[in-house]
Coordinates of C-alpha atoms and ligand atoms in Angstrom, one line a residue:
M1 CA 28.1 -60.0 -64.5
D2 CA 29.5 -59.6 -61.0
P3 CA 33.2 -60.5 -60.8
T4 CA 33.4 -60.8 -57.1
R5 CA 31.8 -63.0 -54.5
Q6 CA 28.7 -61.8 -52.7
H7 CA 28.7 -58.5 -54.4
D8 CA 26.6 -56.1 -56.3
P9 CA 27.3 -55.8 -60.0
R10 CA 26.7 -52.1 -59.6
A11 CA 29.9 -51.9 -57.6
W12 CA 31.9 -52.9 -60.6
R13 CA 30.1 -50.5 -62.8
A14 CA 31.0 -47.8 -60.2
T15 CA 34.7 -48.9 -60.5
A16 CA 34.5 -48.6 -64.2
L17 CA 33.0 -45.2 -64.0
L18 CA 35.6 -44.1 -61.5
L19 CA 38.4 -45.3 -63.7
F20 CA 37.0 -43.4 -66.6
V21 CA 35.9 -40.3 -64.8
V22 CA 39.4 -39.6 -63.7
G23 CA 40.5 -39.1 -67.2
L24 CA 40.0 -41.1 -67.9
C25 CA 50.1 -59.4 -64.8
A26 CA 55.0 -64.6 -68.4
C27 CA 57.3 -66.2 -70.8
R28 CA 58.6 -69.6 -71.9
G29 CA 61.5 -70.9 -69.9
D30 CA 59.7 -70.6 -66.6
K31 CA 60.8 -73.3 -64.2
S32 CA 57.5 -73.8 -62.5
P33 CA 55.6 -77.1 -62.8
P34 CA 52.4 -77.2 -64.7
A35 CA 49.2 -77.1 -62.7
G36 CA 48.6 -80.4 -60.9
E37 CA 52.2 -81.5 -60.9
S38 CA 53.5 -82.0 -57.4
R39 CA 56.9 -80.5 -57.6
P40 CA 57.9 -78.1 -54.8
P41 CA 57.3 -74.4 -55.5
A42 CA 59.8 -72.2 -57.3
A43 CA 63.1 -72.0 -55.6
A44 CA 63.9 -68.9 -53.6
T45 CA 66.1 -66.4 -55.5
T46 CA 67.1 -62.9 -55.1
A47 CA 65.9 -62.2 -58.6
A48 CA 68.5 -61.5 -61.1
A49 CA 67.5 -58.9 -63.7
V50 CA 64.5 -60.3 -65.5
V51 CA 64.5 -58.3 -68.7
E52 CA 62.6 -60.1 -71.4
A53 CA 61.1 -58.3 -74.4
P54 CA 63.2 -56.3 -76.9
G55 CA 64.0 -53.0 -75.4
D56 CA 63.2 -53.9 -71.8
T57 CA 65.5 -52.1 -69.5
A58 CA 66.0 -52.1 -65.7
I59 CA 63.8 -49.5 -63.9
K60 CA 65.8 -46.3 -63.4
A61 CA 63.3 -44.3 -61.4
Q62 CA 63.7 -44.2 -57.6
P63 CA 61.1 -45.9 -55.6
P64 CA 59.4 -44.0 -52.7
T65 CA 61.0 -44.2 -49.3
V66 CA 59.0 -46.3 -46.8
P67 CA 56.3 -44.0 -45.1
N68 CA 55.7 -46.6 -42.3
A69 CA 59.4 -47.1 -41.6
A70 CA 59.2 -46.3 -37.9
E71 CA 56.7 -49.0 -37.3
A72 CA 58.3 -51.4 -39.6
K73 CA 61.7 -51.0 -38.1
K74 CA 60.4 -52.7 -34.9
H75 CA 60.7 -55.9 -36.9
A76 CA 64.2 -55.3 -38.2
G77 CA 66.0 -58.5 -38.7
S78 CA 62.9 -60.5 -39.7
K79 CA 63.2 -62.4 -42.9
L80 CA 60.3 -62.5 -45.3
K81 CA 59.6 -64.6 -48.4
Y82 CA 57.6 -62.8 -51.0
Y83 CA 55.9 -64.6 -54.0
S84 CA 56.3 -61.8 -56.4
E85 CA 55.9 -60.7 -60.0
P86 CA 57.6 -63.3 -62.1
L87 CA 59.0 -61.3 -65.1
G88 CA 59.3 -58.1 -67.0
V89 CA 58.5 -54.6 -65.7
G90 CA 56.6 -55.9 -62.7
A91 CA 59.5 -58.0 -61.5
E92 CA 61.9 -55.0 -62.0
L93 CA 59.6 -52.8 -59.9
D94 CA 59.5 -55.5 -57.2
K95 CA 63.2 -55.6 -57.1
V96 CA 63.8 -51.9 -56.6
M97 CA 61.0 -51.6 -54.1
V98 CA 62.2 -54.6 -52.0
K99 CA 65.6 -53.0 -51.9
Q100 CA 64.2 -49.7 -50.7
F101 CA 62.1 -51.5 -48.0
Q102 CA 65.1 -53.5 -46.8
Q103 CA 67.2 -50.4 -46.6
D104 CA 64.6 -48.3 -44.7
T105 CA 63.4 -51.0 -42.3
G106 CA 66.1 -53.6 -41.8
I107 CA 63.5 -56.3 -42.7
E108 CA 65.0 -58.7 -45.2
V109 CA 62.8 -59.8 -48.2
T110 CA 63.6 -62.7 -50.4
I111 CA 61.9 -62.5 -53.8
I112 CA 60.4 -65.7 -55.1
P113 CA 59.1 -65.2 -58.6
R114 CA 55.6 -66.8 -58.7
P115 CA 54.9 -68.9 -61.8
K116 CA 54.2 -66.6 -64.7
D117 CA 50.9 -68.3 -65.4
A118 CA 48.0 -67.6 -63.0
T119 CA 46.7 -71.1 -63.2
E120 CA 50.1 -72.5 -62.2
T121 CA 50.4 -69.9 -59.4
Y122 CA 47.1 -71.1 -58.0
A123 CA 48.3 -74.7 -58.0
V124 CA 51.5 -73.7 -56.2
Y125 CA 49.6 -71.8 -53.5
Q126 CA 47.2 -74.7 -53.0
R127 CA 50.2 -77.0 -52.3
L128 CA 51.8 -74.5 -49.9
F129 CA 48.6 -74.0 -48.0
Q130 CA 47.8 -77.7 -47.9
A131 CA 51.2 -78.3 -46.4
Q132 CA 50.6 -75.3 -44.0
S133 CA 54.0 -74.1 -45.2
G134 CA 55.8 -71.3 -43.4
D135 CA 57.8 -70.8 -46.6
V136 CA 55.8 -67.9 -47.8
D137 CA 54.9 -64.8 -45.9
V138 CA 53.6 -62.4 -48.5
M139 CA 52.0 -63.4 -51.8
M140 CA 50.4 -61.9 -54.9
L141 CA 46.7 -62.8 -55.1
D142 CA 44.7 -62.7 -58.3
V143 CA 41.4 -60.8 -58.0
I144 CA 39.5 -64.1 -58.5
W145 CA 41.1 -65.9 -55.6
P146 CA 40.1 -64.3 -52.2
G147 CA 37.1 -66.6 -51.9
A148 CA 39.2 -69.7 -52.6
F149 CA 42.1 -68.9 -50.2
A150 CA 40.5 -66.8 -47.5
Q151 CA 40.8 -69.5 -44.8
N152 CA 44.6 -69.5 -45.3
L153 CA 45.1 -65.8 -45.1
V154 CA 45.6 -63.3 -42.3
D155 CA 42.8 -60.8 -41.5
L156 CA 44.4 -57.5 -42.3
N157 CA 41.5 -55.4 -40.9
E158 CA 43.1 -54.5 -37.6
K159 CA 46.4 -53.2 -39.0
L160 CA 45.4 -52.1 -42.6
G161 CA 41.7 -51.5 -42.3
E162 CA 42.2 -47.7 -42.1
A163 CA 44.5 -47.8 -45.1
A164 CA 42.1 -49.9 -47.1
K165 CA 39.5 -47.1 -46.8
Q166 CA 41.5 -45.2 -49.4
H167 CA 41.0 -47.9 -52.0
I168 CA 38.2 -48.6 -54.5
E169 CA 35.4 -49.9 -52.4
S170 CA 34.3 -52.7 -54.7
I171 CA 37.8 -54.2 -54.7
V172 CA 38.0 -54.0 -50.9
R173 CA 34.7 -55.8 -50.8
N174 CA 36.0 -58.3 -53.2
N175 CA 38.9 -58.9 -50.8
T176 CA 36.7 -59.1 -47.7
V177 CA 35.5 -62.7 -47.0
G178 CA 33.2 -63.4 -44.0
G179 CA 34.2 -59.9 -42.6
K180 CA 37.9 -60.6 -42.9
L181 CA 40.1 -58.4 -45.1
V182 CA 42.2 -61.2 -46.6
A183 CA 44.2 -59.1 -49.1
M184 CA 45.1 -55.4 -49.8
P185 CA 44.3 -54.1 -53.4
W186 CA 47.5 -53.6 -55.3
F187 CA 46.6 -52.8 -58.9
T188 CA 43.6 -53.3 -61.2
D189 CA 43.5 -54.5 -64.8
F190 CA 41.3 -54.8 -67.9
G191 CA 41.9 -56.1 -71.4
L192 CA 43.0 -53.6 -74.1
L193 CA 43.7 -53.6 -77.8
Y194 CA 47.2 -52.4 -78.7
Y195 CA 47.7 -51.1 -82.2
R196 CA 50.6 -49.8 -84.2
T197 CA 49.8 -46.2 -85.1
D198 CA 52.6 -46.0 -87.7
L199 CA 51.3 -49.1 -89.6
L200 CA 47.7 -48.0 -89.5
G201 CA 48.9 -44.8 -91.3
K202 CA 51.1 -46.7 -93.7
Y203 CA 48.2 -48.9 -94.8
G204 CA 45.7 -46.0 -95.1
Y205 CA 43.7 -46.4 -91.9
E206 CA 42.8 -43.4 -89.8
K207 CA 41.9 -45.1 -86.6
P208 CA 42.0 -48.5 -84.9
P209 CA 39.3 -51.1 -85.7
E210 CA 36.0 -50.8 -83.9
T211 CA 34.5 -54.1 -84.9
W212 CA 36.0 -57.6 -85.1
D213 CA 35.4 -57.7 -88.9
E214 CA 37.4 -54.5 -89.2
L215 CA 40.2 -55.9 -87.1
E216 CA 40.4 -59.0 -89.2
Q217 CA 40.5 -57.0 -92.5
M218 CA 43.1 -54.6 -91.2
A219 CA 45.3 -57.3 -89.6
K220 CA 45.2 -59.3 -92.8
K221 CA 46.2 -56.3 -95.0
I222 CA 49.0 -55.2 -92.8
Q223 CA 50.3 -58.7 -92.3
D224 CA 50.3 -59.3 -96.1
G225 CA 52.2 -56.1 -96.7
E226 CA 54.7 -56.4 -93.9
R227 CA 55.6 -60.0 -94.6
A228 CA 57.3 -58.8 -97.8
S229 CA 60.1 -57.5 -95.6
N230 CA 59.5 -59.5 -92.4
P231 CA 58.3 -63.1 -92.9
N232 CA 57.5 -63.4 -89.1
F233 CA 55.1 -60.5 -89.0
L234 CA 51.7 -61.3 -87.5
G235 CA 48.4 -59.4 -87.7
F236 CA 47.0 -60.1 -84.2
V237 CA 48.6 -61.6 -81.1
W238 CA 46.8 -62.6 -77.9
Q239 CA 46.8 -65.2 -75.1
G240 CA 45.7 -68.5 -76.5
K241 CA 47.4 -71.0 -74.2
A242 CA 45.0 -73.2 -72.1
Y243 CA 45.2 -71.2 -68.8
E244 CA 43.5 -68.4 -66.9
G245 CA 44.6 -65.9 -69.6
L246 CA 42.5 -67.7 -72.2
T247 CA 39.5 -67.5 -69.9
C248 CA 40.0 -63.7 -69.9
N249 CA 40.5 -63.4 -73.7
A250 CA 37.5 -65.7 -74.5
L251 CA 35.2 -63.8 -72.0
E252 CA 36.0 -60.6 -73.9
W253 CA 35.2 -62.2 -77.3
I254 CA 32.0 -63.7 -76.1
A255 CA 30.7 -60.6 -74.2
S256 CA 31.5 -58.4 -77.2
H257 CA 29.4 -60.8 -79.4
G258 CA 26.5 -60.4 -77.1
G259 CA 27.1 -63.9 -75.6
G260 CA 27.1 -62.9 -71.9
A261 CA 29.6 -63.8 -69.2
I262 CA 29.7 -67.6 -68.9
I263 CA 27.8 -67.7 -65.6
E264 CA 25.4 -64.9 -64.8
D265 CA 23.4 -64.5 -61.5
G266 CA 24.4 -68.1 -60.7
K267 CA 23.0 -69.4 -64.1
I268 CA 25.3 -71.1 -66.5
T269 CA 24.8 -69.2 -69.8
V270 CA 28.0 -70.3 -71.6
N271 CA 26.3 -72.1 -74.5
N272 CA 24.5 -69.6 -76.7
P273 CA 24.7 -68.4 -80.3
G274 CA 26.7 -65.3 -79.5
A275 CA 29.3 -67.4 -77.7
Q276 CA 29.4 -69.9 -80.5
K277 CA 29.9 -67.1 -83.0
A278 CA 32.7 -65.6 -81.0
L279 CA 34.6 -68.8 -80.6
A280 CA 34.2 -69.7 -84.3
R281 CA 35.7 -66.3 -85.1
A282 CA 38.7 -66.8 -82.8
K283 CA 39.2 -70.3 -84.3
G284 CA 39.5 -68.6 -87.7
W285 CA 42.4 -66.4 -86.5
V286 CA 44.6 -69.3 -85.7
G287 CA 47.0 -69.9 -88.6
S288 CA 45.7 -66.8 -90.4
I289 CA 46.1 -63.4 -88.8
S290 CA 47.6 -65.1 -85.7
S291 CA 50.2 -67.8 -85.9
A292 CA 49.3 -71.4 -85.1
G293 CA 51.6 -70.9 -82.1
V294 CA 49.3 -68.4 -80.6
T295 CA 47.6 -71.4 -78.8
S296 CA 50.7 -71.5 -76.5
Y297 CA 50.9 -67.8 -76.0
E298 CA 50.8 -66.1 -72.6
E299 CA 50.9 -62.4 -71.9
E300 CA 54.6 -62.1 -72.2
D301 CA 54.8 -64.0 -75.5
A302 CA 52.3 -61.6 -77.0
R303 CA 54.2 -58.6 -75.6
N304 CA 57.5 -59.9 -76.9
T305 CA 56.1 -60.2 -80.4
F306 CA 54.4 -56.9 -80.4
Q307 CA 57.2 -55.0 -78.7
G308 CA 59.7 -56.5 -81.0
G309 CA 57.8 -54.9 -83.9
N310 CA 56.4 -58.2 -85.2
A311 CA 52.6 -57.6 -84.9
A312 CA 50.1 -55.0 -85.9
F313 CA 47.6 -55.7 -83.0
M314 CA 47.8 -57.2 -79.6
R315 CA 45.3 -58.0 -76.8
N316 CA 47.0 -57.4 -73.5
W317 CA 46.8 -55.8 -70.0
P318 CA 47.8 -52.2 -69.2
Y319 CA 51.3 -53.1 -68.1
A320 CA 52.4 -53.5 -71.7
Y321 CA 51.9 -49.8 -72.3
A322 CA 54.9 -48.5 -70.2
A323 CA 57.0 -51.4 -71.3
G324 CA 56.4 -50.7 -75.0
N325 CA 57.3 -47.0 -74.5
A326 CA 60.6 -47.8 -72.7
D327 CA 63.6 -45.9 -74.1
K328 CA 65.0 -48.8 -76.1
S329 CA 61.7 -50.4 -77.1
P330 CA 61.5 -50.7 -80.9
I331 CA 57.9 -49.5 -80.9
K332 CA 58.4 -46.6 -78.6
G333 CA 55.9 -43.8 -79.6
K334 CA 54.6 -46.0 -82.4
F335 CA 51.5 -47.5 -80.8
G336 CA 48.3 -46.8 -79.0
A337 CA 46.0 -48.7 -76.7
G338 CA 42.2 -48.6 -76.4
P339 CA 39.0 -50.6 -76.3
L340 CA 38.9 -54.1 -77.9
P341 CA 36.7 -54.6 -80.9
H342 CA 33.1 -55.6 -80.7
E343 CA 30.3 -56.9 -83.0
P344 CA 28.1 -54.1 -84.5
G345 CA 25.5 -53.2 -81.9
Q346 CA 27.5 -54.7 -79.0
K347 CA 30.0 -53.1 -76.7
S348 CA 33.8 -53.4 -76.4
S349 CA 34.5 -55.6 -73.4
G350 CA 37.4 -55.8 -71.0
T351 CA 37.8 -58.6 -68.6
V352 CA 38.4 -57.3 -65.0
G353 CA 41.8 -58.5 -63.7
G354 CA 44.2 -57.2 -61.0
W355 CA 46.3 -58.4 -58.1
Q356 CA 46.3 -58.0 -54.4
L357 CA 48.9 -58.6 -51.7
A358 CA 48.1 -61.1 -48.9
V359 CA 49.8 -62.5 -45.8
S360 CA 49.8 -66.3 -45.2
K361 CA 48.2 -67.5 -42.0
F362 CA 51.2 -69.9 -41.7
S363 CA 53.8 -67.1 -41.9
P364 CA 56.2 -67.0 -38.9
N365 CA 56.6 -63.2 -39.5
K366 CA 53.1 -61.8 -39.8
D367 CA 53.8 -58.4 -38.4
A368 CA 56.8 -57.7 -40.6
A369 CA 54.8 -59.1 -43.5
I370 CA 52.0 -56.7 -42.9
E371 CA 54.4 -53.7 -42.9
F372 CA 55.7 -54.9 -46.2
V373 CA 52.2 -55.0 -47.6
R374 CA 51.5 -51.6 -46.2
Y375 CA 54.4 -50.2 -48.0
M376 CA 53.8 -51.9 -51.3
T377 CA 50.1 -50.9 -51.5
S378 CA 50.6 -47.4 -50.2
P379 CA 49.6 -44.4 -52.3
E380 CA 53.3 -43.5 -52.8
A381 CA 54.0 -47.0 -54.1
Q382 CA 51.0 -47.1 -56.3
K383 CA 52.0 -43.8 -57.9
F384 CA 55.5 -45.1 -58.5
R385 CA 54.1 -48.4 -60.1
A386 CA 51.7 -46.4 -62.3
T387 CA 54.2 -44.0 -63.6
A388 CA 57.1 -46.4 -64.0
G389 CA 55.1 -49.5 -65.1
S390 CA 51.5 -48.4 -66.1
F391 CA 49.9 -50.5 -63.4
I392 CA 46.5 -49.0 -62.6
P393 CA 46.3 -47.8 -59.0
T394 CA 43.4 -49.0 -56.8
I395 CA 43.3 -45.7 -54.9
P396 CA 41.1 -43.2 -56.6
S397 CA 43.1 -40.1 -55.5
V398 CA 46.2 -41.7 -57.0
Q399 CA 44.4 -42.4 -60.2
Q400 CA 43.6 -38.6 -60.4
D401 CA 47.2 -37.6 -59.8
P402 CA 48.3 -35.6 -62.9
D403 CA 51.5 -37.6 -63.4
V404 CA 49.4 -40.8 -63.2
V405 CA 46.8 -39.5 -65.7
K406 CA 49.7 -38.7 -68.1
S407 CA 51.2 -42.1 -67.7
L408 CA 48.0 -44.0 -68.4
P409 CA 46.5 -42.1 -71.4
F410 CA 44.6 -45.2 -72.6
L411 CA 42.2 -44.7 -69.7
A412 CA 40.9 -41.6 -71.4
N413 CA 39.6 -43.4 -74.4
A414 CA 38.5 -46.4 -72.5
K415 CA 35.2 -45.0 -71.3
D416 CA 33.2 -47.1 -73.7
I417 CA 34.6 -50.4 -72.4
A418 CA 32.1 -52.7 -70.6
L419 CA 34.1 -54.2 -67.8
V420 CA 33.4 -57.9 -67.6
P421 CA 34.1 -59.7 -64.3
R422 CA 34.9 -63.4 -64.2
P423 CA 32.3 -65.4 -62.3
S424 CA 34.3 -65.8 -59.1
N425 CA 31.4 -64.4 -57.1
S426 CA 28.9 -67.1 -57.9
T427 CA 31.5 -69.9 -57.9
G428 CA 33.6 -69.0 -54.9
A429 CA 36.2 -71.7 -54.1
R430 CA 35.0 -73.6 -57.2
Y431 CA 36.0 -70.7 -59.5
N432 CA 39.3 -72.3 -60.6
E433 CA 37.6 -75.6 -61.5
A434 CA 35.0 -73.7 -63.5
S435 CA 37.6 -71.6 -65.3
I436 CA 39.6 -74.7 -66.2
A437 CA 36.5 -76.3 -67.7
F438 CA 35.9 -73.2 -69.7
F439 CA 39.4 -72.6 -71.0
Q440 CA 40.0 -76.2 -71.9
G441 CA 36.8 -76.1 -74.0
V442 CA 37.9 -72.9 -75.7
S443 CA 41.3 -74.4 -76.3
Q444 CA 39.7 -77.4 -78.0
V445 CA 37.9 -75.0 -80.3
L446 CA 41.1 -73.2 -81.1
Q447 CA 42.6 -76.6 -82.0
G448 CA 39.8 -77.2 -84.5
K449 CA 36.7 -78.5 -82.7
E450 CA 33.2 -77.1 -83.4
P451 CA 32.2 -74.5 -80.9
K452 CA 28.6 -75.6 -80.4
A453 CA 29.5 -79.2 -79.4
V454 CA 32.3 -78.1 -77.2
L455 CA 30.3 -75.4 -75.5
G456 CA 27.6 -78.0 -74.7
Q457 CA 30.3 -80.1 -73.0
V458 CA 31.6 -77.1 -71.1
E459 CA 28.0 -76.4 -69.9
Q460 CA 27.8 -79.9 -68.6
R461 CA 31.1 -79.8 -66.9
L462 CA 30.2 -76.5 -65.3
T463 CA 26.9 -77.9 -64.1
R464 CA 28.7 -80.8 -62.5
A465 CA 31.4 -78.6 -61.0
L466 CA 29.0 -76.2 -59.4
R467 CA 26.4 -78.7 -58.2
Ligands
GLC1 C1 46.4 -60.6 -65.4 C2 45.2 -60.2 -64.6 C3 44.7 -61.4 -63.8 C4 44.4 -62.5 -64.7 C5 45.7 -62.9 -65.5 C6 45.4 -64.0 -66.5 O1 47.5 -60.9 -64.6 O2 45.5 -59.1 -63.7 O3 43.5 -61.0 -63.1 O4 43.9 -63.7 -64.0 O5 46.2 -61.8 -66.2 O6 46.5 -64.4 -67.2

């Protein structure tokens, strides 16, 4: 159950507790190459407005000024390349914060949107590091990658060790490899069920579904009713493309069916009756309460559909909350977010996600890069990102800030979620390979294969990969 290398599962339970005690990461058209293709990384750009889903607007709120400006100004004139949020609200926030940083420090930052898909981003980073490229200074790092990329990243301990003490300890430990702090925590994530409160009322439901059976029945009834006026309406949207996002979704289905967490305490447990049942269920959604096209959906595809008013339920990360409530969003004030469904007797599960900021060992501008990371991960920046974009802060005191608590109301009813880490702890640098074996298997099931046979093959692939 431990998400992180070398660490104690209790740490994640503590994170969960912390999150909940306080009151409690896109779309088609991306130019990035698929994983494994050897095209050069995405071209540098100064990011034009990247507004995607219906009602998305540019961020109007003012970002905080740079608290470390005096130190950062010593590096004025340096030019940084930053592999940033690719799309949507996150990209908008990056844009305004980069502008503020440039203004306050004289350090120039070129935004390079990373591929929207985490698996593709991993492949791009691998190529950059293999080439010992100086073409990236600062990069977004998924919570599952510190172990895989540690040797290519700067130890931030000396300059940011003190600042890191403010962050959730288990995430700092996740980002510490062989004593080196290879990345600063930026935001944390877990899977949520989004539901249309207006449609629940219209079809006679008092509350969102608690079990998967309830979700299926409600999604079907609402879909049937809404299709009379909107033929494109869908019951349930989620991330079904064969990539890291599918690993996250499938882990939630399996854990909430009592099927465990793929690999637990170093043991491959992926092939079991709970997991088979969970995948058989998800297979049944394709072409019924979800479109056949859901098998090519990423986060932003699901958000586009839901935010456009074309779905009753959605599985997504917290960022979709602020976006859905933007002024011009068609679903503003008409939806809620809370725990995902579970089987009777099991718990709601939420896969642990989140991103860090790291500095490449091959950066020619390490000191300026570190000052940029210091700003972007500062309490002021985390509060700004939480209130403007519903990104969950990794600093407990910021989570408790009343404005933040107000901006993330879904945390209050999320206390019953069992946070499920992906097995990057036990697999280390092999995590990506293991995840690919898993999501490719899940994808085959969604395309029609029988779960039991496929999970047997996944088990064999994992055994070979982790030998
Ligand atoms: C989100 C999560 C990240 C995960 C990704 C999968 O960005 O924060 O941890 O790997 O989604 O699509």
